Amino acid sequence: MIAPSILSADFARLADEVAAVRGAEWLHVDVMDAHFVPNLTIGLPVVEALLGVTDIPLDCHLMIDDPDTWAVRYAKAGAHNVTIHIEAADDPLRIADELRAAGALAGLAIKPKTPLEAYIEVLRHYDTLLVMSVEPGFGGQRFIPEVLDKVRAARRLVDSGELSVLVEIDGGINEETIEQAAEAGVDCFVAGSAVYGADDPATMVAVLRDLAAAAAGRD
C-alpha cells in the first residue's frame, strides 16, 4: 500500500494534488500543532474539505499535544485511519476505543527513539502501527535505517499472531529506501517528496508499489 503525503503537495492546489495521486490506497494527511512538533500544518477543517473532493481513504497522522481530545473528531468527520502518537496520549486505550466506535481504524505512531517493546500491550488495541523513520515535523528528511529493527520486531509479532496490526512507515521513503523497508516487513508506505516531486505523481505511486511488492516477494 502506498499513502502519498500531502505535506509535500502544493497547498494552494490541494484538490488537484489529491487527484494527481489516483490509484493510491490511502492519502496521508499530517496534522501538526507547532507544540508536539515544531511545524504547523493543517487541521480538521481542511480534512473535512478533502473528504469532499476525494474517495481515497484519508490516513490522518495527528502530531499534536492533545490527541485525547481531538482524535475522535477526525474519525467522526470520516477519516479512514486516525493515528495518534503514544508519546502524546494520556489514555491511548480509550482513544483506540473511541476511534473504532466512530468508524475509523485506530493507529499508534512511535518516534524513531521510542522503543516498540514498551507498547506491545497497548498495540493489541490498535489496528495500525506507524513507525516513524524520521523525527516527526518536517518532510524531506533523510531516512533513519535503524528503525527497521522495530519494523522487523513488529512483523514477527504480527506473523506469529501476537499482534494484529498493519505496519506503516513514514519518513524518507523513496525509490532508494522503499525496498529495504519492504524487506523488513512494512505493509503501508508513506511517501511525500518522492511522489509529489515526480513529474507524474500517479506513475510514481505505481513505481513505488511495484518496488515494494518485488522486495517483499509479492510481485
Short mmCIF file of C-alpha atoms in Angstrom, two decimals:
data_model
loop_
_atom_site.label_atom_id
_atom_site.label_comp_id
_atom_site.label_asym_id
_atom_site.label_seq_id
_atom_site.Cartn_x
_atom_site.Cartn_y
_atom_site.Cartn_z
CA MET A 1 0.00 0.00 0.00
CA ILE A 2 1.22 3.49 -0.89
CA ALA A 3 -0.02 6.53 1.04
CA PRO A 4 1.13 9.78 -0.61
CA SER A 5 1.69 12.52 1.94
CA ILE A 6 0.11 15.84 1.07
CA LEU A 7 2.68 17.53 3.30
CA SER A 8 4.75 17.69 0.12
CA ALA A 9 1.86 18.82 -2.08
CA ASP A 10 1.04 22.36 -3.21
CA PHE A 11 -1.36 23.54 -0.50
CA ALA A 12 -2.80 26.17 -2.87
CA ARG A 13 -3.96 23.37 -5.20
CA LEU A 14 -4.88 20.58 -2.80
CA ALA A 15 -7.87 19.26 -4.74
CA ASP A 16 -5.74 18.96 -7.89
CA GLU A 17 -2.84 17.46 -5.95
CA VAL A 18 -5.11 14.81 -4.45
CA ALA A 19 -6.48 13.97 -7.89
CA ALA A 20 -2.89 13.59 -9.14
CA VAL A 21 -2.28 10.51 -6.95
CA ARG A 22 -5.19 8.45 -8.29
CA GLY A 23 -4.61 4.80 -7.60
CA ALA A 24 -3.08 5.33 -4.16
CA GLU A 25 -4.51 3.12 -1.43
CA TRP A 26 -4.53 5.87 1.22
CA LEU A 27 -3.91 9.61 1.32
CA HIS A 28 -1.66 10.59 4.23
CA VAL A 29 -2.59 13.82 6.00
CA ASP A 30 -0.14 15.25 8.52
CA VAL A 31 -1.78 17.34 11.23
CA MET A 32 0.78 19.33 13.23
CA ASP A 33 0.15 21.83 16.01
CA ALA A 34 3.54 23.59 16.48
CA HIS A 35 3.65 22.16 20.02
CA PHE A 36 4.18 18.40 19.82
CA VAL A 37 6.29 19.10 16.74
CA PRO A 38 7.80 22.45 15.70
CA ASN A 39 5.83 22.71 12.47
CA LEU A 40 2.25 23.94 11.92
CA THR A 41 0.26 22.45 9.06
CA ILE A 42 -3.47 21.82 8.69
CA GLY A 43 -6.37 20.80 10.89
CA LEU A 44 -9.88 19.42 10.91
CA PRO A 45 -11.47 21.97 8.50
CA VAL A 46 -9.02 21.05 5.75
CA VAL A 47 -9.54 17.35 6.38
CA GLU A 48 -13.29 17.87 6.08
CA ALA A 49 -12.74 19.71 2.79
CA LEU A 50 -10.53 16.91 1.46
CA LEU A 51 -13.20 14.34 2.28
CA GLY A 52 -15.47 16.23 -0.09
CA VAL A 53 -13.12 16.02 -3.09
CA THR A 54 -11.66 12.51 -2.97
CA ASP A 55 -12.70 8.93 -2.43
CA ILE A 56 -9.16 7.89 -1.44
CA PRO A 57 -9.34 6.89 2.24
CA LEU A 58 -7.73 9.51 4.46
CA ASP A 59 -4.89 8.41 6.73
CA CYS A 60 -4.73 11.19 9.32
CA HIS A 61 -1.50 11.37 11.32
CA LEU A 62 -2.00 13.57 14.37
CA MET A 63 1.27 15.08 15.55
CA ILE A 64 -0.43 17.08 18.27
CA ASP A 65 -0.26 17.57 22.02
CA ASP A 66 -3.84 16.62 22.89
CA PRO A 67 -4.95 13.59 20.87
CA ASP A 68 -7.23 12.55 23.74
CA THR A 69 -9.48 15.49 22.84
CA TRP A 70 -9.04 15.74 19.08
CA ALA A 71 -8.55 12.27 17.62
CA VAL A 72 -12.16 11.13 17.67
CA ARG A 73 -13.25 14.31 15.86
CA TYR A 74 -11.25 13.25 12.81
CA ALA A 75 -12.85 9.82 12.93
CA LYS A 76 -16.33 11.31 13.17
CA ALA A 77 -15.54 13.57 10.22
CA GLY A 78 -14.90 10.49 8.09
CA ALA A 79 -11.16 9.78 8.24
CA HIS A 80 -10.44 6.13 7.48
CA ASN A 81 -7.42 5.74 9.77
CA VAL A 82 -6.55 8.11 12.61
CA THR A 83 -3.08 7.79 14.10
CA ILE A 84 -2.01 9.32 17.38
CA HIS A 85 1.43 9.43 18.97
CA ILE A 86 1.96 7.29 22.04
CA GLU A 87 4.32 9.99 23.32
CA ALA A 88 1.41 12.48 23.45
CA ALA A 89 -1.54 10.37 24.58
CA ASP A 90 -2.77 10.32 28.18
CA ASP A 91 -5.18 7.42 27.67
CA PRO A 92 -4.32 5.53 24.47
CA LEU A 93 -6.69 2.66 25.21
CA ARG A 94 -9.67 5.00 25.48
CA ILE A 95 -8.63 6.77 22.28
CA ALA A 96 -8.48 3.46 20.42
CA ASP A 97 -11.97 2.52 21.64
CA GLU A 98 -13.38 5.92 20.64
CA LEU A 99 -11.81 5.83 17.19
CA ARG A 100 -13.20 2.39 16.46
CA ALA A 101 -16.63 3.32 17.82
CA ALA A 102 -16.63 6.30 15.46
CA GLY A 103 -15.94 4.03 12.50
CA ALA A 104 -12.23 4.61 11.94
CA LEU A 105 -9.19 2.41 12.24
CA ALA A 106 -7.06 3.26 15.26
CA GLY A 107 -3.40 3.94 14.61
CA LEU A 108 -0.50 4.27 17.02
CA ALA A 109 2.71 6.09 16.00
CA ILE A 110 6.12 5.86 17.61
CA LYS A 111 9.06 8.21 17.12
CA PRO A 112 12.45 6.87 15.99
CA LYS A 113 13.82 6.74 19.54
CA THR A 114 10.67 5.33 21.15
CA PRO A 115 11.02 1.61 21.93
CA LEU A 116 8.42 -0.71 20.48
CA GLU A 117 8.65 -3.24 23.32
CA ALA A 118 7.15 -0.88 25.89
CA TYR A 119 3.88 -0.63 23.99
CA ILE A 120 3.12 -4.16 22.82
CA GLU A 121 0.14 -4.47 25.15
CA VAL A 122 -1.22 -1.10 24.01
CA LEU A 123 -0.87 -2.17 20.37
CA ARG A 124 -3.24 -5.06 20.98
CA HIS A 125 -5.98 -2.42 20.98
CA TYR A 126 -4.87 -0.82 17.72
CA ASP A 127 -5.29 -1.55 14.01
CA THR A 128 -2.19 0.15 12.62
CA LEU A 129 1.35 0.80 13.83
CA LEU A 130 3.14 3.79 12.29
CA VAL A 131 6.91 3.58 12.66
CA MET A 132 8.48 6.99 12.14
CA SER A 133 11.66 6.74 10.10
CA VAL A 134 12.44 10.45 10.58
CA GLU A 135 11.88 12.78 13.51
CA PRO A 136 8.29 13.99 13.04
CA GLY A 137 7.69 17.58 12.00
CA PHE A 138 9.06 18.19 8.52
CA GLY A 139 9.01 16.45 5.16
CA GLY A 140 12.03 15.71 3.02
CA GLN A 141 14.23 14.33 5.80
CA ARG A 142 16.79 11.54 5.45
CA PHE A 143 15.58 8.02 6.20
CA ILE A 144 16.79 6.53 9.51
CA PRO A 145 17.54 2.86 8.72
CA GLU A 146 17.93 1.86 12.37
CA VAL A 147 14.15 1.99 12.85
CA LEU A 148 13.82 -1.07 10.66
CA ASP A 149 14.71 -3.20 13.68
CA LYS A 150 11.37 -2.11 15.14
CA VAL A 151 9.63 -2.96 11.88
CA ARG A 152 11.15 -6.43 11.91
CA ALA A 153 10.08 -6.94 15.52
CA ALA A 154 6.54 -5.83 14.73
CA ARG A 155 6.44 -8.08 11.66
CA ARG A 156 7.45 -11.09 13.75
CA LEU A 157 4.69 -10.32 16.27
CA VAL A 158 2.11 -9.98 13.51
CA ASP A 159 3.21 -13.12 11.69
CA SER A 160 3.14 -15.11 14.93
CA GLY A 161 -0.37 -13.90 15.71
CA GLU A 162 0.65 -11.97 18.82
CA LEU A 163 -0.39 -8.68 17.20
CA SER A 164 -2.92 -7.84 14.52
CA VAL A 165 -1.77 -4.51 13.10
CA LEU A 166 -0.94 -3.12 9.70
CA VAL A 167 2.68 -1.95 9.78
CA GLU A 168 3.16 1.51 8.27
CA ILE A 169 6.32 3.58 7.85
CA ASP A 170 6.68 7.34 7.41
CA GLY A 171 9.76 9.38 6.58
CA GLY A 172 12.31 9.41 3.80
CA ILE A 173 10.57 6.76 1.71
CA ASN A 174 11.61 6.88 -1.94
CA GLU A 175 12.91 4.64 -4.73
CA GLU A 176 16.16 4.10 -2.84
CA THR A 177 14.70 3.23 0.57
CA ILE A 178 11.38 1.53 -0.06
CA GLU A 179 12.88 -1.86 -0.85
CA GLN A 180 14.70 -2.21 2.46
CA ALA A 181 11.56 -1.13 4.29
CA ALA A 182 9.52 -3.70 2.39
CA GLU A 183 12.05 -6.44 3.12
CA ALA A 184 11.79 -5.57 6.83
CA GLY A 185 8.03 -6.17 6.74
CA VAL A 186 6.25 -2.87 6.11
CA ASP A 187 2.70 -3.07 4.71
CA CYS A 188 1.98 0.61 4.00
CA PHE A 189 4.50 3.22 2.85
CA VAL A 190 4.02 6.96 3.34
CA ALA A 191 5.82 8.90 0.61
CA GLY A 192 5.73 12.65 0.23
CA SER A 193 8.61 14.24 -1.65
CA ALA A 194 9.17 11.14 -3.78
CA VAL A 195 5.60 11.28 -5.06
CA TYR A 196 4.89 14.98 -5.29
CA GLY A 197 8.37 15.78 -6.56
CA ALA A 198 7.86 13.46 -9.53
CA ASP A 199 6.72 14.64 -12.96
CA ASP A 200 3.78 12.25 -12.75
CA PRO A 201 2.76 11.52 -9.14
CA ALA A 202 0.37 8.72 -10.10
CA THR A 203 3.08 6.92 -12.04
CA MET A 204 5.47 7.27 -9.08
CA VAL A 205 2.85 5.71 -6.80
CA ALA A 206 2.78 2.69 -9.13
CA VAL A 207 6.58 2.55 -9.31
CA LEU A 208 6.93 2.58 -5.53
CA ARG A 209 4.25 -0.08 -5.14
CA ASP A 210 5.98 -2.35 -7.63
CA LEU A 211 9.36 -1.90 -5.94
CA ALA A 212 7.89 -2.72 -2.54
CA ALA A 213 5.98 -5.75 -3.82
CA ALA A 214 9.06 -7.16 -5.51
CA ALA A 215 11.25 -6.63 -2.45
CA ALA A 216 8.67 -8.29 -0.22
CA GLY A 217 8.34 -11.24 -2.59
CA ARG A 218 4.81 -10.34 -3.60
CA ASP A 219 5.44 -9.37 -7.27
#
